[in-house]
């Protein structure tokens, strides 16, 4: 589990295609502090397991499913990526609950820069948009952000100078794909509502069948 508060920008140092997946070597510094093999690290929002470590990088294996669902399958050597270590019981929850389970890829439709920050318009599938609400939370490339507005099949986010400085999102261009993870609370809320509606319908059917209504 993560917070969506990026700790460091790493660099893709090496990519080794093996079988149907990829071994990604990520060069970094802060992330290596107290990290061990088997730990979880968010790479551009995708939770990956550390498979090896050395003095300046760690390696993680991205499966075919991960490569298909996220942008990790399109990584190139030299790409800068957002990194975050897994949440600990004493960590500050400065963003929101981020699982590192990417729901799918969005695409940057437009970018508008002003004196204070950058606005991004991101398109996504209906399966993703259904869980996004104005002023709600969304994780883009592992960054916890607030949805500014919502329109048809797209939503707007705004990044401030601090986010620009500490993440790689400002390096995205129009047409680029980004990893999107919706707020898990939205999924739970939907499931509870649907389940309650099904239960009510089932109870009503039983009452009708029994002649009570």
PDB file of N, CA and C in Angstrom, residues 38-131:
ATOM      1  N   UNK A  38      12.351  -8.478  -1.973  1.00  0.00           N
ATOM      2  CA  UNK A  38      10.995  -8.874  -1.588  1.00  0.00           C
ATOM      3  C   UNK A  38      10.112  -7.707  -1.213  1.00  0.00           C
ATOM      4  N   UNK A  39      10.714  -6.533  -1.002  1.00  0.00           N
ATOM      5  CA  UNK A  39       9.917  -5.350  -0.673  1.00  0.00           C
ATOM      6  C   UNK A  39       9.131  -4.869  -1.892  1.00  0.00           C
ATOM      7  N   UNK A  40       8.070  -4.123  -1.626  1.00  0.00           N
ATOM      8  CA  UNK A  40       7.244  -3.559  -2.696  1.00  0.00           C
ATOM      9  C   UNK A  40       7.619  -2.104  -2.935  1.00  0.00           C
ATOM     10  N   UNK A  41       7.769  -1.757  -4.208  1.00  0.00           N
ATOM     11  CA  UNK A  41       8.060  -0.378  -4.597  1.00  0.00           C
ATOM     12  C   UNK A  41       7.127   0.005  -5.741  1.00  0.00           C
ATOM     13  N   UNK A  42       6.550   1.177  -5.645  1.00  0.00           N
ATOM     14  CA  UNK A  42       5.697   1.692  -6.714  1.00  0.00           C
ATOM     15  C   UNK A  42       6.573   2.337  -7.781  1.00  0.00           C
ATOM     16  N   UNK A  43       6.466   1.815  -9.010  1.00  0.00           N
ATOM     17  CA  UNK A  43       7.180   2.376 -10.154  1.00  0.00           C
ATOM     18  C   UNK A  43       6.150   2.994 -11.091  1.00  0.00           C
ATOM     19  N   UNK A  44       6.114   4.313 -11.142  1.00  0.00           N
ATOM     20  CA  UNK A  44       5.081   5.018 -11.913  1.00  0.00           C
ATOM     21  C   UNK A  44       3.684   4.493 -11.583  1.00  0.00           C
ATOM     22  N   UNK A  45       3.476   4.181 -10.312  1.00  0.00           N
ATOM     23  CA  UNK A  45       2.155   3.777  -9.854  1.00  0.00           C
ATOM     24  C   UNK A  45       1.880   2.295  -9.854  1.00  0.00           C
ATOM     25  N   UNK A  46       2.784   1.484 -10.400  1.00  0.00           N
ATOM     26  CA  UNK A  46       2.594   0.033 -10.440  1.00  0.00           C
ATOM     27  C   UNK A  46       3.412  -0.620  -9.328  1.00  0.00           C
ATOM     28  N   UNK A  47       2.761  -1.346  -8.450  1.00  0.00           N
ATOM     29  CA  UNK A  47       3.442  -2.015  -7.345  1.00  0.00           C
ATOM     30  C   UNK A  47       4.266  -3.177  -7.885  1.00  0.00           C
ATOM     31  N   UNK A  48       5.571  -3.130  -7.648  1.00  0.00           N
ATOM     32  CA  UNK A  48       6.478  -4.163  -8.113  1.00  0.00           C
ATOM     33  C   UNK A  48       7.343  -4.675  -6.961  1.00  0.00           C
ATOM     34  N   UNK A  49       7.755  -5.933  -7.070  1.00  0.00           N
ATOM     35  CA  UNK A  49       8.553  -6.558  -6.021  1.00  0.00           C
ATOM     36  C   UNK A  49      10.032  -6.499  -6.363  1.00  0.00           C
ATOM     37  N   UNK A  50      10.838  -6.077  -5.393  1.00  0.00           N
ATOM     38  CA  UNK A  50      12.283  -6.005  -5.596  1.00  0.00           C
ATOM     39  C   UNK A  50      12.856  -7.419  -5.690  1.00  0.00           C
ATOM     40  N   UNK A  51      13.563  -7.697  -6.782  1.00  0.00           N
ATOM     41  CA  UNK A  51      14.141  -9.025  -6.978  1.00  0.00           C
ATOM     42  C   UNK A  51      15.654  -9.044  -6.763  1.00  0.00           C
ATOM     43  N   UNK A  52      16.295  -7.888  -6.872  1.00  0.00           N
ATOM     44  CA  UNK A  52      17.730  -7.798  -6.590  1.00  0.00           C
ATOM     45  C   UNK A  52      18.097  -6.355  -6.287  1.00  0.00           C
ATOM     46  N   UNK A  53      19.261  -6.194  -5.642  1.00  0.00           N
ATOM     47  CA  UNK A  53      19.729  -4.870  -5.233  1.00  0.00           C
ATOM     48  C   UNK A  53      21.229  -4.757  -5.439  1.00  0.00           C
ATOM     49  N   UNK A  54      21.702  -3.553  -5.742  1.00  0.00           N
ATOM     50  CA  UNK A  54      23.129  -3.281  -5.657  1.00  0.00           C
ATOM     51  C   UNK A  54      23.309  -1.857  -5.156  1.00  0.00           C
ATOM     52  N   UNK A  55      24.468  -1.300  -5.320  1.00  0.00           N
ATOM     53  CA  UNK A  55      24.764  -0.001  -4.711  1.00  0.00           C
ATOM     54  C   UNK A  55      23.942   1.165  -5.244  1.00  0.00           C
ATOM     55  N   UNK A  56      23.528   1.097  -6.494  1.00  0.00           N
ATOM     56  CA  UNK A  56      22.837   2.255  -7.067  1.00  0.00           C
ATOM     57  C   UNK A  56      21.529   1.940  -7.769  1.00  0.00           C
ATOM     58  N   UNK A  57      21.061   0.691  -7.683  1.00  0.00           N
ATOM     59  CA  UNK A  57      19.795   0.382  -8.346  1.00  0.00           C
ATOM     60  C   UNK A  57      19.139  -0.865  -7.751  1.00  0.00           C
ATOM     61  N   UNK A  58      17.889  -1.048  -8.103  1.00  0.00           N
ATOM     62  CA  UNK A  58      17.178  -2.272  -7.761  1.00  0.00           C
ATOM     63  C   UNK A  58      16.542  -2.824  -9.036  1.00  0.00           C
ATOM     64  N   UNK A  59      16.227  -4.099  -9.003  1.00  0.00           N
ATOM     65  CA  UNK A  59      15.595  -4.746 -10.154  1.00  0.00           C
ATOM     66  C   UNK A  59      14.241  -5.298  -9.743  1.00  0.00           C
ATOM     67  N   UNK A  60      13.276  -5.172 -10.636  1.00  0.00           N
ATOM     68  CA  UNK A  60      11.942  -5.719 -10.420  1.00  0.00           C
ATOM     69  C   UNK A  60      11.475  -6.391 -11.705  1.00  0.00           C
ATOM     70  N   UNK A  61      10.693  -7.463 -11.552  1.00  0.00           N
ATOM     71  CA  UNK A  61      10.172  -8.167 -12.714  1.00  0.00           C
ATOM     72  C   UNK A  61       8.747  -7.717 -12.984  1.00  0.00           C
ATOM     73  N   UNK A  62       8.493  -7.242 -14.202  1.00  0.00           N
ATOM     74  CA  UNK A  62       7.150  -6.843 -14.624  1.00  0.00           C
ATOM     75  C   UNK A  62       6.581  -7.944 -15.515  1.00  0.00           C
ATOM     76  N   UNK A  63       5.502  -8.566 -15.071  1.00  0.00           N
ATOM     77  CA  UNK A  63       4.901  -9.661 -15.823  1.00  0.00           C
ATOM     78  C   UNK A  63       4.214  -9.150 -17.083  1.00  0.00           C
ATOM     79  N   UNK A  64       3.802 -10.073 -17.936  1.00  0.00           N
ATOM     80  CA  UNK A  64       3.103  -9.704 -19.176  1.00  0.00           C
ATOM     81  C   UNK A  64       1.830  -8.935 -18.866  1.00  0.00           C
ATOM     82  N   UNK A  65       1.107  -9.373 -17.833  1.00  0.00           N
ATOM     83  CA  UNK A  65      -0.138  -8.689 -17.464  1.00  0.00           C
ATOM     84  C   UNK A  65       0.161  -7.239 -17.086  1.00  0.00           C
ATOM     85  N   UNK A  66       1.210  -7.038 -16.289  1.00  0.00           N
ATOM     86  CA  UNK A  66       1.594  -5.686 -15.890  1.00  0.00           C
ATOM     87  C   UNK A  66       2.014  -4.865 -17.102  1.00  0.00           C
ATOM     88  N   UNK A  67       2.785  -5.479 -17.996  1.00  0.00           N
ATOM     89  CA  UNK A  67       3.253  -4.762 -19.191  1.00  0.00           C
ATOM     90  C   UNK A  67       2.096  -4.362 -20.098  1.00  0.00           C
ATOM     91  N   UNK A  68       1.070  -5.224 -20.180  1.00  0.00           N
ATOM     92  CA  UNK A  68      -0.089  -4.931 -21.026  1.00  0.00           C
ATOM     93  C   UNK A  68      -0.988  -3.861 -20.411  1.00  0.00           C
ATOM     94  N   UNK A  69      -1.164  -3.921 -19.091  1.00  0.00           N
ATOM     95  CA  UNK A  69      -2.114  -3.044 -18.414  1.00  0.00           C
ATOM     96  C   UNK A  69      -1.544  -1.658 -18.132  1.00  0.00           C
ATOM     97  N   UNK A  70      -0.224  -1.586 -17.956  1.00  0.00           N
ATOM     98  CA  UNK A  70       0.414  -0.333 -17.564  1.00  0.00           C
ATOM     99  C   UNK A  70       1.391   0.152 -18.639  1.00  0.00           C
ATOM    100  N   UNK A  71       2.026   1.272 -18.358  1.00  0.00           N
ATOM    101  CA  UNK A  71       3.020   1.822 -19.277  1.00  0.00           C
ATOM    102  C   UNK A  71       4.389   1.165 -19.125  1.00  0.00           C
ATOM    103  N   UNK A  72       4.554   0.292 -18.153  1.00  0.00           N
ATOM    104  CA  UNK A  72       5.863  -0.319 -17.917  1.00  0.00           C
ATOM    105  C   UNK A  72       6.361  -1.093 -19.134  1.00  0.00           C
ATOM    106  N   UNK A  73       5.440  -1.658 -19.896  1.00  0.00           N
ATOM    107  CA  UNK A  73       5.836  -2.420 -21.070  1.00  0.00           C
ATOM    108  C   UNK A  73       6.432  -1.577 -22.172  1.00  0.00           C
ATOM    109  N   UNK A  74       6.260  -0.246 -22.080  1.00  0.00           N
ATOM    110  CA  UNK A  74       6.788   0.665 -23.102  1.00  0.00           C
ATOM    111  C   UNK A  74       7.994   1.461 -22.611  1.00  0.00           C
ATOM    112  N   UNK A  75       8.493   1.100 -21.436  1.00  0.00           N
ATOM    113  CA  UNK A  75       9.632   1.841 -20.885  1.00  0.00           C
ATOM    114  C   UNK A  75      10.851   1.722 -21.805  1.00  0.00           C
ATOM    115  N   UNK A  76      11.627   2.799 -21.840  1.00  0.00           N
ATOM    116  CA  UNK A  76      12.893   2.835 -22.566  1.00  0.00           C
ATOM    117  C   UNK A  76      14.009   3.163 -21.572  1.00  0.00           C
ATOM    118  N   UNK A  77      15.215   2.742 -21.882  1.00  0.00           N
ATOM    119  CA  UNK A  77      16.353   3.071 -21.029  1.00  0.00           C
ATOM    120  C   UNK A  77      16.495   4.592 -20.951  1.00  0.00           C
ATOM    121  N   UNK A  78      16.666   5.093 -19.748  1.00  0.00           N
ATOM    122  CA  UNK A  78      16.789   6.529 -19.537  1.00  0.00           C
ATOM    123  C   UNK A  78      15.506   7.196 -19.085  1.00  0.00           C
ATOM    124  N   UNK A  79      14.381   6.504 -19.171  1.00  0.00           N
ATOM    125  CA  UNK A  79      13.116   7.100 -18.736  1.00  0.00           C
ATOM    126  C   UNK A  79      13.184   7.400 -17.235  1.00  0.00           C
ATOM    127  N   UNK A  80      12.679   8.549 -16.854  1.00  0.00           N
ATOM    128  CA  UNK A  80      12.589   8.919 -15.442  1.00  0.00           C
ATOM    129  C   UNK A  80      11.249   8.472 -14.897  1.00  0.00           C
ATOM    130  N   UNK A  81      11.283   7.815 -13.746  1.00  0.00           N
ATOM    131  CA  UNK A  81      10.069   7.214 -13.188  1.00  0.00           C
ATOM    132  C   UNK A  81       9.861   7.646 -11.741  1.00  0.00           C
ATOM    133  N   UNK A  82       8.592   7.708 -11.342  1.00  0.00           N
ATOM    134  CA  UNK A  82       8.230   8.065  -9.975  1.00  0.00           C
ATOM    135  C   UNK A  82       8.338   6.835  -9.080  1.00  0.00           C
ATOM    136  N   UNK A  83       8.998   6.999  -7.941  1.00  0.00           N
ATOM    137  CA  UNK A  83       9.221   5.878  -7.029  1.00  0.00           C
ATOM    138  C   UNK A  83       8.683   6.193  -5.631  1.00  0.00           C
ATOM    139  N   UNK A  84       8.099   5.161  -5.015  1.00  0.00           N
ATOM    140  CA  UNK A  84       7.645   5.277  -3.628  1.00  0.00           C
ATOM    141  C   UNK A  84       7.739   3.907  -2.966  1.00  0.00           C
ATOM    142  N   UNK A  85       8.323   3.889  -1.775  1.00  0.00           N
ATOM    143  CA  UNK A  85       8.354   2.652  -1.006  1.00  0.00           C
ATOM    144  C   UNK A  85       7.001   2.417  -0.343  1.00  0.00           C
ATOM    145  N   UNK A  86       6.748   1.159   0.016  1.00  0.00           N
ATOM    146  CA  UNK A  86       5.462   0.811   0.624  1.00  0.00           C
ATOM    147  C   UNK A  86       5.262   1.555   1.941  1.00  0.00           C
ATOM    148  N   UNK A  87       4.008   1.825   2.236  1.00  0.00           N
ATOM    149  CA  UNK A  87       3.607   2.529   3.445  1.00  0.00           C
ATOM    150  C   UNK A  87       3.955   1.705   4.688  1.00  0.00           C
ATOM    151  N   UNK A  88       4.416   2.387   5.741  1.00  0.00           N
ATOM    152  CA  UNK A  88       4.650   1.729   7.027  1.00  0.00           C
ATOM    153  C   UNK A  88       3.619   2.229   8.032  1.00  0.00           C
ATOM    154  N   UNK A  89       3.436   1.523   9.163  1.00  0.00           N
ATOM    155  CA  UNK A  89       2.425   1.941  10.153  1.00  0.00           C
ATOM    156  C   UNK A  89       2.645   3.348  10.700  1.00  0.00           C
ATOM    157  N   UNK A  90       3.881   3.862  10.627  1.00  0.00           N
ATOM    158  CA  UNK A  90       4.168   5.186  11.174  1.00  0.00           C
ATOM    159  C   UNK A  90       4.257   6.277  10.107  1.00  0.00           C
ATOM    160  N   UNK A  91       3.970   5.907   8.861  1.00  0.00           N
ATOM    161  CA  UNK A  91       4.054   6.884   7.773  1.00  0.00           C
ATOM    162  C   UNK A  91       2.907   7.890   7.836  1.00  0.00           C
ATOM    163  N   UNK A  92       3.171   9.099   7.375  1.00  0.00           N
ATOM    164  CA  UNK A  92       2.112  10.097   7.235  1.00  0.00           C
ATOM    165  C   UNK A  92       1.326   9.791   5.968  1.00  0.00           C
ATOM    166  N   UNK A  93       0.010   9.777   6.063  1.00  0.00           N
ATOM    167  CA  UNK A  93      -0.822   9.537   4.889  1.00  0.00           C
ATOM    168  C   UNK A  93      -1.124  10.885   4.243  1.00  0.00           C
ATOM    169  N   UNK A  94      -0.120  11.430   3.556  1.00  0.00           N
ATOM    170  CA  UNK A  94      -0.257  12.767   2.989  1.00  0.00           C
ATOM    171  C   UNK A  94      -1.084  12.813   1.727  1.00  0.00           C
ATOM    172  N   UNK A  95      -1.200  11.694   1.020  1.00  0.00           N
ATOM    173  CA  UNK A  95      -1.987  11.668  -0.208  1.00  0.00           C
ATOM    174  C   UNK A  95      -3.318  10.985   0.039  1.00  0.00           C
ATOM    175  N   UNK A  96      -3.509   9.801  -0.566  1.00  0.00           N
ATOM    176  CA  UNK A  96      -4.671   8.981  -0.277  1.00  0.00           C
ATOM    177  C   UNK A  96      -4.239   7.524  -0.380  1.00  0.00           C
ATOM    178  N   UNK A  97      -5.127   6.594  -0.083  1.00  0.00           N
ATOM    179  CA  UNK A  97      -4.774   5.176  -0.117  1.00  0.00           C
ATOM    180  C   UNK A  97      -4.585   4.742  -1.565  1.00  0.00           C
ATOM    181  N   UNK A  98      -3.359   4.385  -1.908  1.00  0.00           N
ATOM    182  CA  UNK A  98      -3.012   3.937  -3.259  1.00  0.00           C
ATOM    183  C   UNK A  98      -2.482   2.511  -3.147  1.00  0.00           C
ATOM    184  N   UNK A  99      -3.068   1.596  -3.882  1.00  0.00           N
ATOM    185  CA  UNK A  99      -2.667   0.198  -3.782  1.00  0.00           C
ATOM    186  C   UNK A  99      -1.501  -0.176  -4.691  1.00  0.00           C
ATOM    187  N   UNK A 100      -1.300   0.609  -5.729  1.00  0.00           N
ATOM    188  CA  UNK A 100      -0.298   0.230  -6.713  1.00  0.00           C
ATOM    189  C   UNK A 100      -0.854  -0.762  -7.712  1.00  0.00           C
ATOM    190  N   UNK A 101      -2.173  -0.914  -7.709  1.00  0.00           N
ATOM    191  CA  UNK A 101      -2.864  -1.793  -8.654  1.00  0.00           C
ATOM    192  C   UNK A 101      -3.486  -0.921  -9.739  1.00  0.00           C
ATOM    193  N   UNK A 102      -2.733  -0.682 -10.786  1.00  0.00           N
ATOM    194  CA  UNK A 102      -3.170   0.214 -11.860  1.00  0.00           C
ATOM    195  C   UNK A 102      -4.435  -0.316 -12.519  1.00  0.00           C
ATOM    196  N   UNK A 103      -5.435   0.557 -12.687  1.00  0.00           N
ATOM    197  CA  UNK A 103      -6.696   0.150 -13.302  1.00  0.00           C
ATOM    198  C   UNK A 103      -6.636   0.172 -14.818  1.00  0.00           C
ATOM    199  N   UNK A 104      -5.727   0.940 -15.359  1.00  0.00           N
ATOM    200  CA  UNK A 104      -5.602   1.021 -16.811  1.00  0.00           C
ATOM    201  C   UNK A 104      -4.798   2.248 -17.203  1.00  0.00           C
ATOM    202  N   UNK A 105      -4.681   2.432 -18.498  1.00  0.00           N
ATOM    203  CA  UNK A 105      -3.907   3.562 -19.004  1.00  0.00           C
ATOM    204  C   UNK A 105      -4.822   4.681 -19.483  1.00  0.00           C
ATOM    205  N   UNK A 106      -4.445   5.900 -19.154  1.00  0.00           N
ATOM    206  CA  UNK A 106      -5.105   7.071 -19.706  1.00  0.00           C
ATOM    207  C   UNK A 106      -4.184   7.697 -20.742  1.00  0.00           C
ATOM    208  N   UNK A 107      -4.683   8.708 -21.423  1.00  0.00           N
ATOM    209  CA  UNK A 107      -3.858   9.369 -22.432  1.00  0.00           C
ATOM    210  C   UNK A 107      -3.973  10.889 -22.264  1.00  0.00           C
ATOM    211  N   UNK A 108      -2.836  11.571 -22.317  1.00  0.00           N
ATOM    212  CA  UNK A 108      -2.827  13.028 -22.163  1.00  0.00           C
ATOM    213  C   UNK A 108      -3.435  13.659 -23.414  1.00  0.00           C
ATOM    214  N   UNK A 109      -4.556  14.346 -23.222  1.00  0.00           N
ATOM    215  CA  UNK A 109      -5.258  14.977 -24.345  1.00  0.00           C
ATOM    216  C   UNK A 109      -4.793  16.413 -24.560  1.00  0.00           C
ATOM    217  N   UNK A 110      -4.564  17.126 -23.468  1.00  0.00           N
ATOM    218  CA  UNK A 110      -4.106  18.507 -23.590  1.00  0.00           C
ATOM    219  C   UNK A 110      -3.315  18.904 -22.351  1.00  0.00           C
ATOM    220  N   UNK A 111      -2.448  19.887 -22.523  1.00  0.00           N
ATOM    221  CA  UNK A 111      -1.623  20.411 -21.432  1.00  0.00           C
ATOM    222  C   UNK A 111      -1.667  21.934 -21.490  1.00  0.00           C
ATOM    223  N   UNK A 112      -1.970  22.549 -20.358  1.00  0.00           N
ATOM    224  CA  UNK A 112      -2.015  24.007 -20.290  1.00  0.00           C
ATOM    225  C   UNK A 112      -1.131  24.474 -19.145  1.00  0.00           C
ATOM    226  N   UNK A 113      -0.178  25.319 -19.444  1.00  0.00           N
ATOM    227  CA  UNK A 113       0.747  25.825 -18.437  1.00  0.00           C
ATOM    228  C   UNK A 113       0.391  27.265 -18.081  1.00  0.00           C
ATOM    229  N   UNK A 114       0.490  27.584 -16.806  1.00  0.00           N
ATOM    230  CA  UNK A 114       0.337  28.970 -16.371  1.00  0.00           C
ATOM    231  C   UNK A 114       1.458  29.305 -15.389  1.00  0.00           C
ATOM    232  N   UNK A 115       1.385  30.481 -14.779  1.00  0.00           N
ATOM    233  CA  UNK A 115       2.479  30.914 -13.911  1.00  0.00           C
ATOM    234  C   UNK A 115       2.567  30.109 -12.618  1.00  0.00           C
ATOM    235  N   UNK A 116       1.518  29.353 -12.301  1.00  0.00           N
ATOM    236  CA  UNK A 116       1.486  28.616 -11.034  1.00  0.00           C
ATOM    237  C   UNK A 116       1.652  27.107 -11.169  1.00  0.00           C
ATOM    238  N   UNK A 117       1.365  26.545 -12.329  1.00  0.00           N
ATOM    239  CA  UNK A 117       1.440  25.099 -12.470  1.00  0.00           C
ATOM    240  C   UNK A 117       1.020  24.627 -13.855  1.00  0.00           C
ATOM    241  N   UNK A 118       0.637  23.372 -13.929  1.00  0.00           N
ATOM    242  CA  UNK A 118       0.289  22.763 -15.212  1.00  0.00           C
ATOM    243  C   UNK A 118      -1.026  22.004 -15.089  1.00  0.00           C
ATOM    244  N   UNK A 119      -1.944  22.240 -16.044  1.00  0.00           N
ATOM    245  CA  UNK A 119      -3.201  21.489 -16.116  1.00  0.00           C
ATOM    246  C   UNK A 119      -3.070  20.392 -17.160  1.00  0.00           C
ATOM    247  N   UNK A 120      -3.537  19.210 -16.804  1.00  0.00           N
ATOM    248  CA  UNK A 120      -3.549  18.097 -17.731  1.00  0.00           C
ATOM    249  C   UNK A 120      -4.990  17.636 -17.940  1.00  0.00           C
ATOM    250  N   UNK A 121      -5.360  17.437 -19.190  1.00  0.00           N
ATOM    251  CA  UNK A 121      -6.632  16.785 -19.497  1.00  0.00           C
ATOM    252  C   UNK A 121      -6.294  15.369 -19.930  1.00  0.00           C
ATOM    253  N   UNK A 122      -6.878  14.388 -19.243  1.00  0.00           N
ATOM    254  CA  UNK A 122      -6.544  12.991 -19.484  1.00  0.00           C
ATOM    255  C   UNK A 122      -7.795  12.213 -19.872  1.00  0.00           C
ATOM    256  N   UNK A 123      -7.734  11.525 -20.999  1.00  0.00           N
ATOM    257  CA  UNK A 123      -8.847  10.688 -21.423  1.00  0.00           C
ATOM    258  C   UNK A 123      -8.648   9.279 -20.873  1.00  0.00           C
ATOM    259  N   UNK A 124      -9.756   8.581 -20.662  1.00  0.00           N
ATOM    260  CA  UNK A 124      -9.686   7.219 -20.130  1.00  0.00           C
ATOM    261  C   UNK A 124     -10.940   6.461 -20.554  1.00  0.00           C
ATOM    262  N   UNK A 125     -10.943   5.165 -20.332  1.00  0.00           N
ATOM    263  CA  UNK A 125     -12.082   4.331 -20.691  1.00  0.00           C
ATOM    264  C   UNK A 125     -13.249   4.577 -19.737  1.00  0.00           C
ATOM    265  N   UNK A 126     -14.437   4.145 -20.155  1.00  0.00           N
ATOM    266  CA  UNK A 126     -15.620   4.276 -19.301  1.00  0.00           C
ATOM    267  C   UNK A 126     -15.432   3.530 -17.990  1.00  0.00           C
ATOM    268  N   UNK A 127     -14.709   2.392 -18.027  1.00  0.00           N
ATOM    269  CA  UNK A 127     -14.497   1.586 -16.825  1.00  0.00           C
ATOM    270  C   UNK A 127     -13.703   2.352 -15.773  1.00  0.00           C
ATOM    271  N   UNK A 128     -12.883   3.291 -16.214  1.00  0.00           N
ATOM    272  CA  UNK A 128     -12.120   4.117 -15.286  1.00  0.00           C
ATOM    273  C   UNK A 128     -12.898   5.376 -14.908  1.00  0.00           C
ATOM    274  N   UNK A 129     -13.468   6.038 -15.901  1.00  0.00           N
ATOM    275  CA  UNK A 129     -14.181   7.299 -15.670  1.00  0.00           C
ATOM    276  C   UNK A 129     -15.330   7.123 -14.673  1.00  0.00           C
ATOM    277  N   UNK A 130     -15.962   5.981 -14.652  1.00  0.00           N
ATOM    278  CA  UNK A 130     -17.121   5.764 -13.774  1.00  0.00           C
ATOM    279  C   UNK A 130     -16.772   5.944 -12.296  1.00  0.00           C
ATOM    280  N   UNK A 131     -15.507   5.763 -11.951  1.00  0.00           N
ATOM    281  CA  UNK A 131     -15.093   5.868 -10.553  1.00  0.00           C
ATOM    282  C   UNK A 131     -14.465   7.220 -10.210  1.00  0.00           C
TER     283      UNK A 131
END
